[in-house]
CSV table of C-alpha atoms in Angstrom, one decimal:
chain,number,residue,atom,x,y,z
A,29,UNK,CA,89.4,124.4,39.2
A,30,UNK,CA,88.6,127.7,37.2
A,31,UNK,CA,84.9,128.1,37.3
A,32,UNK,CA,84.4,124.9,39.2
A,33,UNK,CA,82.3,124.0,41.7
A,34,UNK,CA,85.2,122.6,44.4
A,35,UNK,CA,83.3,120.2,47.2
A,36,UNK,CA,86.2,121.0,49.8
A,37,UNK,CA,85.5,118.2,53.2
A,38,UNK,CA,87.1,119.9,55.9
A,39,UNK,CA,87.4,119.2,59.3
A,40,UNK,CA,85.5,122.0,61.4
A,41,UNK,CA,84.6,120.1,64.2
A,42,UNK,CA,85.7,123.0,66.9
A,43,UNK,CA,84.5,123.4,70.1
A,44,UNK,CA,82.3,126.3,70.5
A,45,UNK,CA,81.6,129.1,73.6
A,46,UNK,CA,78.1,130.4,74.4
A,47,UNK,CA,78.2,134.0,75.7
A,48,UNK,CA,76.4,136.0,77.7
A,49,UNK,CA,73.6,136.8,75.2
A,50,UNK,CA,73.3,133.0,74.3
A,51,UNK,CA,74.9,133.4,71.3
A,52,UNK,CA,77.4,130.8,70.1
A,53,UNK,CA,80.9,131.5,68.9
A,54,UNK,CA,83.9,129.5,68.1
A,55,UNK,CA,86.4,128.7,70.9
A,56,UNK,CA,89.0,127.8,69.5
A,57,UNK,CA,89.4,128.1,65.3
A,58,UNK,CA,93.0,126.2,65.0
A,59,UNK,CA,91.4,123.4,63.0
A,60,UNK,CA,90.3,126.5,61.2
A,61,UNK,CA,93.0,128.4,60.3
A,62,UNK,CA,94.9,125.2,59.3
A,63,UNK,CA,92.9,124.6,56.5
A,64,UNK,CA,93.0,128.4,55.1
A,65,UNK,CA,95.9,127.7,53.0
A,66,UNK,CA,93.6,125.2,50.6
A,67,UNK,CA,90.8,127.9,50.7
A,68,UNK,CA,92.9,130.6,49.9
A,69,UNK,CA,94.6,128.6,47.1
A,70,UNK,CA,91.2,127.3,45.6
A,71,UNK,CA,89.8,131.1,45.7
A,72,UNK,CA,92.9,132.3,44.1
A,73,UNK,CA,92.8,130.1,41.1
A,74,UNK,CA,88.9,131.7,41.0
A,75,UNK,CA,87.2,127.8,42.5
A,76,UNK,CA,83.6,127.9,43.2
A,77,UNK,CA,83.9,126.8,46.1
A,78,UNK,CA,81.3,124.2,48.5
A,79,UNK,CA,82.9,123.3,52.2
A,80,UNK,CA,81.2,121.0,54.3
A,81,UNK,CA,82.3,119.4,57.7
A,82,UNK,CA,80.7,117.5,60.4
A,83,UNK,CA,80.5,119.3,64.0
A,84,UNK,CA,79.9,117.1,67.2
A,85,UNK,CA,77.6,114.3,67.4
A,86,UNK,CA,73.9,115.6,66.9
A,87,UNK,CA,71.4,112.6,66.6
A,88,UNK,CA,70.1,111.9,62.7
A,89,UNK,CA,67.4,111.7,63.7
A,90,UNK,CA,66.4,114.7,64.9
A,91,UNK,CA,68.0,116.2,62.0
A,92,UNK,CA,68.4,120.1,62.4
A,93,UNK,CA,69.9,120.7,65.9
A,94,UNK,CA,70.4,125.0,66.5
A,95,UNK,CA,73.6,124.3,69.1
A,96,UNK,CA,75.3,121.8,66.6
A,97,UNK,CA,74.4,124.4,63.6
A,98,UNK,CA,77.5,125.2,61.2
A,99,UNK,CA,76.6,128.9,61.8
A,100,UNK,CA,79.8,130.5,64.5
A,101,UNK,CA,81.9,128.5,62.1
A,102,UNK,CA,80.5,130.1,59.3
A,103,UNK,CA,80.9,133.5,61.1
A,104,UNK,CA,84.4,132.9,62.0
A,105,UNK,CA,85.2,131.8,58.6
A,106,UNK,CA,84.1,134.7,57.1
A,107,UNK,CA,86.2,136.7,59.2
A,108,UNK,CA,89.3,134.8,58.5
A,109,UNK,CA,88.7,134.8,54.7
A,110,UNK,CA,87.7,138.4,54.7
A,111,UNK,CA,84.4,136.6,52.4
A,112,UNK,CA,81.1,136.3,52.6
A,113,UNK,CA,80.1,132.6,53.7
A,114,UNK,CA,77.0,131.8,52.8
A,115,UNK,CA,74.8,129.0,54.7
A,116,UNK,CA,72.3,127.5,53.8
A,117,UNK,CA,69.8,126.0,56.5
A,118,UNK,CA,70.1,122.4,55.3
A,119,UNK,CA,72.8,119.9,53.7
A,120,UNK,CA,71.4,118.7,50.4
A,121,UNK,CA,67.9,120.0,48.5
A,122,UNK,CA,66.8,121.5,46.1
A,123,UNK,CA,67.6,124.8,48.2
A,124,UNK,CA,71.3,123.9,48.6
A,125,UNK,CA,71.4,122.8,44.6
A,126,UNK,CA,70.3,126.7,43.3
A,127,UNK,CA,72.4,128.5,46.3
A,128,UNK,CA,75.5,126.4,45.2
A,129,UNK,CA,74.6,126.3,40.9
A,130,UNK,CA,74.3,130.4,41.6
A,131,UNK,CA,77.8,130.4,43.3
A,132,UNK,CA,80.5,132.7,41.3
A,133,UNK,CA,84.3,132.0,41.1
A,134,UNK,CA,86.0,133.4,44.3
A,135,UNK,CA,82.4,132.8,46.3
A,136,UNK,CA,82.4,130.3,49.5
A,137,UNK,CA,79.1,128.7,50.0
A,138,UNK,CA,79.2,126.5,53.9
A,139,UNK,CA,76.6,123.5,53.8
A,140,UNK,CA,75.0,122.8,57.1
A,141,UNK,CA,76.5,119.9,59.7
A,142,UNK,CA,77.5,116.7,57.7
A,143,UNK,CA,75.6,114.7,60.7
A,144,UNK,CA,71.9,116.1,60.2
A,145,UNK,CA,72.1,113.2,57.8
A,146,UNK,CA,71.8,110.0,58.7
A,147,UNK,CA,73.6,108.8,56.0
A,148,UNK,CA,76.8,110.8,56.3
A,149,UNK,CA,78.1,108.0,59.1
A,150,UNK,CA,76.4,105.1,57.1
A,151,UNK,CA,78.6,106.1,54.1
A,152,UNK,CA,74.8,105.8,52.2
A,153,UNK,CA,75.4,106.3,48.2
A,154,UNK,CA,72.4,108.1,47.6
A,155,UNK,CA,73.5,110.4,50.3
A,156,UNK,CA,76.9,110.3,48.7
A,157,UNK,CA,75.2,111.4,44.8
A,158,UNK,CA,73.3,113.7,46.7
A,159,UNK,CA,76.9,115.3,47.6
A,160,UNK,CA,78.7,114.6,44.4
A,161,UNK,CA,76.0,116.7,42.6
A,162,UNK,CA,77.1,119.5,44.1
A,163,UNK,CA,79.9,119.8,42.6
A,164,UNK,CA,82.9,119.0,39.9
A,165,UNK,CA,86.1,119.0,42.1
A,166,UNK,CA,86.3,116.8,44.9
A,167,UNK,CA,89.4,118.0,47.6
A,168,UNK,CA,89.6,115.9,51.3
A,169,UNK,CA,91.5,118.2,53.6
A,170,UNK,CA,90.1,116.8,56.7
A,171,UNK,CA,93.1,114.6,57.9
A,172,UNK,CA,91.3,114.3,60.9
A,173,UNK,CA,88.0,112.8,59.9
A,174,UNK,CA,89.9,110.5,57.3
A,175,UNK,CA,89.8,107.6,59.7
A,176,UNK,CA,86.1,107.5,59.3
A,177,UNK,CA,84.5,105.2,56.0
A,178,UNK,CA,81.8,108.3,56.3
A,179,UNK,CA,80.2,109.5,52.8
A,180,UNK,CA,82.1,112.7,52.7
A,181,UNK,CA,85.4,111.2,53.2
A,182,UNK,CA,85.3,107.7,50.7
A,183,UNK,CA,81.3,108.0,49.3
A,184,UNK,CA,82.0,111.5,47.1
A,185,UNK,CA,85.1,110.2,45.4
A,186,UNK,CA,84.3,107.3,44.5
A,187,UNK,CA,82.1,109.1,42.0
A,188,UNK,CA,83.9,112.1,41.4
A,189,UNK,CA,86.8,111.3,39.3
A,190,UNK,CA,89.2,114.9,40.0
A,191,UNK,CA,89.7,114.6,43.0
A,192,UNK,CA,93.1,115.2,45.3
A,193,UNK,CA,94.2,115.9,49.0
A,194,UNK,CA,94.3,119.3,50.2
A,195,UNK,CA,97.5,121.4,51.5
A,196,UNK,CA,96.6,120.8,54.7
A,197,UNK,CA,96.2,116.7,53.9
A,198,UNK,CA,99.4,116.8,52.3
A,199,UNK,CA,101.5,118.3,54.7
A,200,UNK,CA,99.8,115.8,57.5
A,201,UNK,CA,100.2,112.5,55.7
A,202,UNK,CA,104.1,113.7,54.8
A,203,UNK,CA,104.8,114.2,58.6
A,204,UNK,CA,103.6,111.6,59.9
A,205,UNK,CA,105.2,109.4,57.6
A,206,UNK,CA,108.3,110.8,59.0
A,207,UNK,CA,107.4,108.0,61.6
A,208,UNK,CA,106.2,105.4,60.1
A,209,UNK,CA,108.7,104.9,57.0
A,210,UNK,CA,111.7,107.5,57.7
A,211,UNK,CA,112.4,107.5,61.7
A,212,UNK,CA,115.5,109.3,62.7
A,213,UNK,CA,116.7,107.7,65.7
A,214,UNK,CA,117.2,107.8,69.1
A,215,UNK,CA,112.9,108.3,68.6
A,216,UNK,CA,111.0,109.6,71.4
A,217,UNK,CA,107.0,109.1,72.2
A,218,UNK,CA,105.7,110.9,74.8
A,219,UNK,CA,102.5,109.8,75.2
A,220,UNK,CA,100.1,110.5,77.5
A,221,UNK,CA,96.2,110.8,78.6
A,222,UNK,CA,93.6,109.4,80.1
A,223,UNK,CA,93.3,105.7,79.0
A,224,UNK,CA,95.6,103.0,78.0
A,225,UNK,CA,93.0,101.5,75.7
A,226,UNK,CA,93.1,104.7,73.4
A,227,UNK,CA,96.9,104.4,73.0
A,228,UNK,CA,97.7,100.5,73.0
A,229,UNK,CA,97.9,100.0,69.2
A,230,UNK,CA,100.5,102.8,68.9
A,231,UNK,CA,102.2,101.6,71.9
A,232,UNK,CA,102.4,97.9,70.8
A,233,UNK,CA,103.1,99.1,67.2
A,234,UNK,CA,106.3,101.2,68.4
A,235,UNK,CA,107.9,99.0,70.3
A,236,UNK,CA,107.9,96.6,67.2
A,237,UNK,CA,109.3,99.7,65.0
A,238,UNK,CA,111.9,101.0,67.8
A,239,UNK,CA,115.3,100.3,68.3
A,240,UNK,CA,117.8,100.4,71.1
A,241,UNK,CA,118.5,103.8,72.5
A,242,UNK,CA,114.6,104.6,71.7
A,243,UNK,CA,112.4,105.7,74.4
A,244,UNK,CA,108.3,106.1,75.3
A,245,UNK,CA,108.1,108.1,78.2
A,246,UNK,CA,104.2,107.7,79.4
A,247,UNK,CA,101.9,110.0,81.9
A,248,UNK,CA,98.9,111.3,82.0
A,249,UNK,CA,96.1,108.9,83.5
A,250,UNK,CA,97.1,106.4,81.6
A,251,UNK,CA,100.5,105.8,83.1
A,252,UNK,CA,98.8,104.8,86.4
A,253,UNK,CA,97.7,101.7,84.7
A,254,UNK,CA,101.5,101.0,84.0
A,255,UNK,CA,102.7,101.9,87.8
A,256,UNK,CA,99.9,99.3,88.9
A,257,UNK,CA,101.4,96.4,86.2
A,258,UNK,CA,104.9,96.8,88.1
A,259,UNK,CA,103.8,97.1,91.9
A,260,UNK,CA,103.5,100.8,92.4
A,261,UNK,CA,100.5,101.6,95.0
A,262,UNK,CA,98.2,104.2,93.0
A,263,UNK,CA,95.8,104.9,96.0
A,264,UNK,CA,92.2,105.8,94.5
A,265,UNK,CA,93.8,106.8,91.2
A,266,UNK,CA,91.7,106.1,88.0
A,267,UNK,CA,93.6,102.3,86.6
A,268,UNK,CA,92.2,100.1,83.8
A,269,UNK,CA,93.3,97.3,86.0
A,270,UNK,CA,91.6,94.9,82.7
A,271,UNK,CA,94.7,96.4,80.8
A,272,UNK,CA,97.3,94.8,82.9
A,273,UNK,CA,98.6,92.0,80.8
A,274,UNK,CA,98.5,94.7,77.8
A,275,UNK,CA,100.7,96.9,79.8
A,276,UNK,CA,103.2,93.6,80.6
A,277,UNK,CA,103.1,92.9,76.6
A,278,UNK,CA,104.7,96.4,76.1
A,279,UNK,CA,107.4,96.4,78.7
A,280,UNK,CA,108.0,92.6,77.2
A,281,UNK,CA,108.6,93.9,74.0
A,282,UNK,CA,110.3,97.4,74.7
A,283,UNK,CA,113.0,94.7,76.9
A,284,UNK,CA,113.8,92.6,74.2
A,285,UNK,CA,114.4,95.7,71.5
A,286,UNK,CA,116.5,97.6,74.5
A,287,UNK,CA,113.7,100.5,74.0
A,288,UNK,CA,113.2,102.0,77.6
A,289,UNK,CA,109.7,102.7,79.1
A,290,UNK,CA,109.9,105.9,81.3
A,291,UNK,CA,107.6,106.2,84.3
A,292,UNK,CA,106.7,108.8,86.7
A,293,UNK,CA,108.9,108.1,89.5
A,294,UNK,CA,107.3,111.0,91.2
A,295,UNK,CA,103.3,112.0,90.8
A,296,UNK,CA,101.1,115.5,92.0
A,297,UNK,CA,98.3,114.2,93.7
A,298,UNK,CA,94.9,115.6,95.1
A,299,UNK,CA,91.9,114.4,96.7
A,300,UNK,CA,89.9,115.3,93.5
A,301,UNK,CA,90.2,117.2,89.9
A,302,UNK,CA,89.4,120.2,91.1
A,303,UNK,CA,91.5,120.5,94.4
A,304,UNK,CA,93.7,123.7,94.3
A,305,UNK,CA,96.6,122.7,96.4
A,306,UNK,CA,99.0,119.7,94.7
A,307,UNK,CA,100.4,117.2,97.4
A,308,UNK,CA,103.9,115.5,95.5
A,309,UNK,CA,104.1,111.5,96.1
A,310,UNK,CA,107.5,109.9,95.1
A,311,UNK,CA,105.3,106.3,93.6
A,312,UNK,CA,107.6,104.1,95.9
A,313,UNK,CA,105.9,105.5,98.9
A,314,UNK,CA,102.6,104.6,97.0
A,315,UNK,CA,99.5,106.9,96.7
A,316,UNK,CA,97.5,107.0,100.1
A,317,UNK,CA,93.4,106.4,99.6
A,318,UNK,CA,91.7,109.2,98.9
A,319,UNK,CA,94.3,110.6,96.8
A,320,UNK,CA,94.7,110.3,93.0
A,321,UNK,CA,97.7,111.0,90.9
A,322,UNK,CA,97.0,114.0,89.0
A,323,UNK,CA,100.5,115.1,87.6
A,324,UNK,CA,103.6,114.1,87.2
A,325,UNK,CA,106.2,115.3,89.7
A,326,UNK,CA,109.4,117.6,89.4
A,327,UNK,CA,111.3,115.2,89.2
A,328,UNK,CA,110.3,113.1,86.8
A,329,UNK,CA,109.6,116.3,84.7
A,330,UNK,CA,113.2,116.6,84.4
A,331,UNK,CA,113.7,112.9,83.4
A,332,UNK,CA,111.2,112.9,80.5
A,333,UNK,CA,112.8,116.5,79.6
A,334,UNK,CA,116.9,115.2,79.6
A,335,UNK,CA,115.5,112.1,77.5
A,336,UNK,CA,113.3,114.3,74.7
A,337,UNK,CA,116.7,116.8,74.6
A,338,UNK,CA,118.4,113.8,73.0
A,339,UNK,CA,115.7,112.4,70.4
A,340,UNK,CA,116.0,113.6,66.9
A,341,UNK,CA,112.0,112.5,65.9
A,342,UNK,CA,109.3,113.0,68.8
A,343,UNK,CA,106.0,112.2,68.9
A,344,UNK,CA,104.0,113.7,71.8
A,345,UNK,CA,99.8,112.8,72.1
A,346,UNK,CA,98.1,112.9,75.7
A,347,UNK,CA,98.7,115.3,78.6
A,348,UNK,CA,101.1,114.5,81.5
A,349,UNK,CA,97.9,115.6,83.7
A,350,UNK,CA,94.8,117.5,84.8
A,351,UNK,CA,96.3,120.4,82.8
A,352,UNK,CA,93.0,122.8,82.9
A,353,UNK,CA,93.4,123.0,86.7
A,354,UNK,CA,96.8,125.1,87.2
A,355,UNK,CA,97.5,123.1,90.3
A,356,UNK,CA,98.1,120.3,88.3
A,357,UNK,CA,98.8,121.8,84.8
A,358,UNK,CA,102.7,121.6,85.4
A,359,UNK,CA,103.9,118.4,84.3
A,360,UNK,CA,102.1,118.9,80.8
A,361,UNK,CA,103.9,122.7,80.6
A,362,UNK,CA,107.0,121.3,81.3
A,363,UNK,CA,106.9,119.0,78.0
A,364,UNK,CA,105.2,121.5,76.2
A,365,UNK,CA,108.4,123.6,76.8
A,366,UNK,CA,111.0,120.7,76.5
A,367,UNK,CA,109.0,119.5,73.1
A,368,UNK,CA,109.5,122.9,71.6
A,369,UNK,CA,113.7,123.4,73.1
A,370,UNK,CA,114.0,119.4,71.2
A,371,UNK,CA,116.5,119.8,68.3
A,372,UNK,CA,115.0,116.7,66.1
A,373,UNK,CA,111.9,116.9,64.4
A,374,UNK,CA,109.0,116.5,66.4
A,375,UNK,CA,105.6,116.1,65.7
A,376,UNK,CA,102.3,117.1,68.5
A,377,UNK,CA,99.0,115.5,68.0
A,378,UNK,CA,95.5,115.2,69.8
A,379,UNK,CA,93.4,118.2,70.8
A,380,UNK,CA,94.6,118.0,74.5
A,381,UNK,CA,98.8,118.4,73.7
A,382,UNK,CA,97.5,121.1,71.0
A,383,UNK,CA,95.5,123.1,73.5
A,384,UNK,CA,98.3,122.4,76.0
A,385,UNK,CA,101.1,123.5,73.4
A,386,UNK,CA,99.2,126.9,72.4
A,387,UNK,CA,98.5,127.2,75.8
A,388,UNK,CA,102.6,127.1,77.0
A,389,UNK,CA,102.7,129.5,73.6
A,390,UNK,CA,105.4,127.3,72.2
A,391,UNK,CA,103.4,126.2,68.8
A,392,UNK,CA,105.7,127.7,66.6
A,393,UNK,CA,108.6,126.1,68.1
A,394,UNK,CA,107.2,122.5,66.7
A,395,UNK,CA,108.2,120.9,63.5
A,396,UNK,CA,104.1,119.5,62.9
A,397,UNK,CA,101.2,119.9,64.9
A,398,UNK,CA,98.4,117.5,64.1
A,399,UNK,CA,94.8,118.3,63.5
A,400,UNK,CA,94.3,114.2,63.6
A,401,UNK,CA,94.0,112.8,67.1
A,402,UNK,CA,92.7,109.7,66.3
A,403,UNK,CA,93.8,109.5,62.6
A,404,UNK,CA,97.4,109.9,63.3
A,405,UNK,CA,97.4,107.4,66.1
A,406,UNK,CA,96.1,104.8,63.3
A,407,UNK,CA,98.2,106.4,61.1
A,408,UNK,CA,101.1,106.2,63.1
A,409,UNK,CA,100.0,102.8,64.5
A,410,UNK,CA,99.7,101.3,60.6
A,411,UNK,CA,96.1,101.1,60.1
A,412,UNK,CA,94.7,102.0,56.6
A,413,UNK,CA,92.7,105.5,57.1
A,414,UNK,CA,89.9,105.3,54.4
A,415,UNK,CA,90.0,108.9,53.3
A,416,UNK,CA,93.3,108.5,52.1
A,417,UNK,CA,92.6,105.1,50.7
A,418,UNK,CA,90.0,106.9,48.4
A,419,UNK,CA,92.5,109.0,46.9
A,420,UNK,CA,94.4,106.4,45.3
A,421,UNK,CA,93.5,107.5,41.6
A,422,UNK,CA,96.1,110.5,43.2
A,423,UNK,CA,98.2,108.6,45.3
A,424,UNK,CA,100.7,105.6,45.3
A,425,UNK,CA,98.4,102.7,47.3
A,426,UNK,CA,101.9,100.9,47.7
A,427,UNK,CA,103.0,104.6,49.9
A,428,UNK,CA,100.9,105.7,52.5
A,429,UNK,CA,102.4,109.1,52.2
A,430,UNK,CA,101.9,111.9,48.8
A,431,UNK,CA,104.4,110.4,46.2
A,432,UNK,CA,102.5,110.5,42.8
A,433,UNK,CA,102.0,107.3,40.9
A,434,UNK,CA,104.6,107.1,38.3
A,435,UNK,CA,103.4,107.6,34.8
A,436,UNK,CA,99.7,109.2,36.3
A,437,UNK,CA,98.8,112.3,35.1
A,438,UNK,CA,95.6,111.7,37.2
């Protein structure tokens, strides 16, 4: 990469704050800082390098959209690389060509939000040239967009023949694979969140890949659903009552491998999200109308707790609750703190359990935390993720993980 013009897709899709004077900054930079290590590594070997990442959902188009602008990222960046980013106002042009073509080794040039262009989602080739021009080095380090066939993620490599996964790519796909092809048992999901429908495929493709003395432990939302498909009264709690039979097809199967399904046996409940004053339920009394289960209890804190002490993998993805409200935040800080005292390995995924996780200050205590909510769910689940599939001039297709192809010096 000496000299070379690096493309570098990251995933900088952060939430962002507006303060006082309007201005908008980043909120939270975790997605971020993960991705430093590539940077730094790329400016040490002297890269030119070109970063580009999509950032909410702006409408094509409309095309330039100031609140969706890559600009706080580009601030905050600049700050964490100790660098001048520079940003040009658009994503491909003539404008973007000279900026990046006038870019010196050890310089960081930010294109504008992937999604101005309509043809970043439509994975359009001329888009995708339009991309590829900019550069000689094509590196994916945005695990979390790689479950998107966008023209960032599959379009650019297809045409740019050095190409490779990023640190941060790496260390993802060899983690997760920890799951799916080397699982340590007794293997623990704690899965949580607000809708079954989100979590099914991992949840039916688990209990296929479990074995006795395995557990999924479920709360959150989600796991009123569940209450409702054995009996339990849930009051005016949000259920997916559609998902019923889905929720009997994953008890079915967890019986007949032996793999327990944990429930709340005890839930927080309020009259809405933002009551300040939590009123504990045990679920055989059944939730009264007008209330909503908003937590899980004490007690079954200490049930999903004893069970993840004994796991040696764990996968956690979903909140136990309404954790930004503190009167219902403690179910989800009492797994934050029993997912960080687990001996095994354990891996934390989807922006919720990572915001929950920094927020209990217990990050560091984890063996992975995910910057893929979606893509390590279909990851996890089996599904092909298509920005890994385009690296497979680097990669082993037959191995979803980071082993090179024997005999490729690719």
């Amino acid at each position: 990469v000496d000299n070379r013009r690096v493309l570098v897709r990251v995933d900088f899709n952060v939430p962002l704050h507006a303060g006082p004077d309007g201005q908008q900054t980043v909120a939270d930079d975790t997605r971020i800082q993960a991705t430093l290590p590539t940077l730094r590594e790329l400016l040490r070997r002297n890269a030119r390098l070109v970063l580009c990442s999509h950032l909410g959902r702006p409408d094509p188009k409309v095309g330039f959209d100031r609140a969706l602008s890559m600009e706080p990222i580009g601030r905050r960046l600049a700050e964490l690389l100790e660098l001048e980013v520079r940003l040009p106002d658009e994503v491909v042009g003539d404008g973007v060509t000279k900026l990046v073509n006038d870019t010196r080794a050890g310089q960081v040039v930010l294109l504008e939000n992937l999604r101005f262009e309509a043809g970043e989602e439509r994975n359009d080739p001329e888009f995708a040239r339009a991309l590829a021009k900019l550069c000689d080095v094509y590196v994916n380090d945005a695990f979390g967009a790689s479950h998107r066939a966008h023209a960032s993620i599959v379009g650019v490599p297809e045409i740019i023949h050095d190409h490779a996964p990023g640190l941060l790519m790496t260390r993802e796909l060899e983690a997760l694979s920890r799951i799916v092809d080397r699982l340590e048992h007794p293997f623990v999901a704690l899965v949580g969140g607000a809708k079954v429908s989100d979590k099914l495929g991992v949840l039916v493709a688990l209990t296929e890949r479990l074995v006795a003395g395995d557990a999924i432990a479920i709360g959150g939302a989600m796991a009123n659903t569940f209450l409702l498909a054995r009996g339990a009264s849930l009051g005016s709690s949000r259920v997916e009552r559609e998902r019923l039979n889905d929720c009997k097809r994953v008890f079915d199967k967890a019986a007949a491998r032996d793999v327990a399904v944990l429930l709340p046996v005890d839930l927080r409940c309020g009259g809405s999200l933002t009551d300040s004053v939590a009123q504990v339920i045990h679920v055989d009394e059944g939730v009264p109308e007008g209330r909503m289960a908003l937590d899980i209890g004490a007690v079954t804190e200490r049930l999903f707790a004893n069970t993840i002490a004994k796991a040696k993998t764990l996968f956690w993805n979903g909140p136990m609750g309404v954790f930004e409200n503190p009167a219902f935040a403690s179910g989800t800080m009492a797994m934050a703190k029993a997912v960080a005292e687990c001996p095994g390995y354990t891996v934390v995924g989807g922006g919720d359990s990572v915001a929950a996780l920094n927020m209990s200050g217990r990050a560091d205590a984890v063996g992975h935390v995910s910057t893929g909510g979606g893509a390590s769910l279909e990851f996890i689940e089996g599904r092909e993720l298509p920005g890994v599939t385009a690296l497979a001039a680097w990669v082993d297709p037959t191995f979803r993980g980071t082993r090179p192809v024997e005999g490729d010096d690719a």
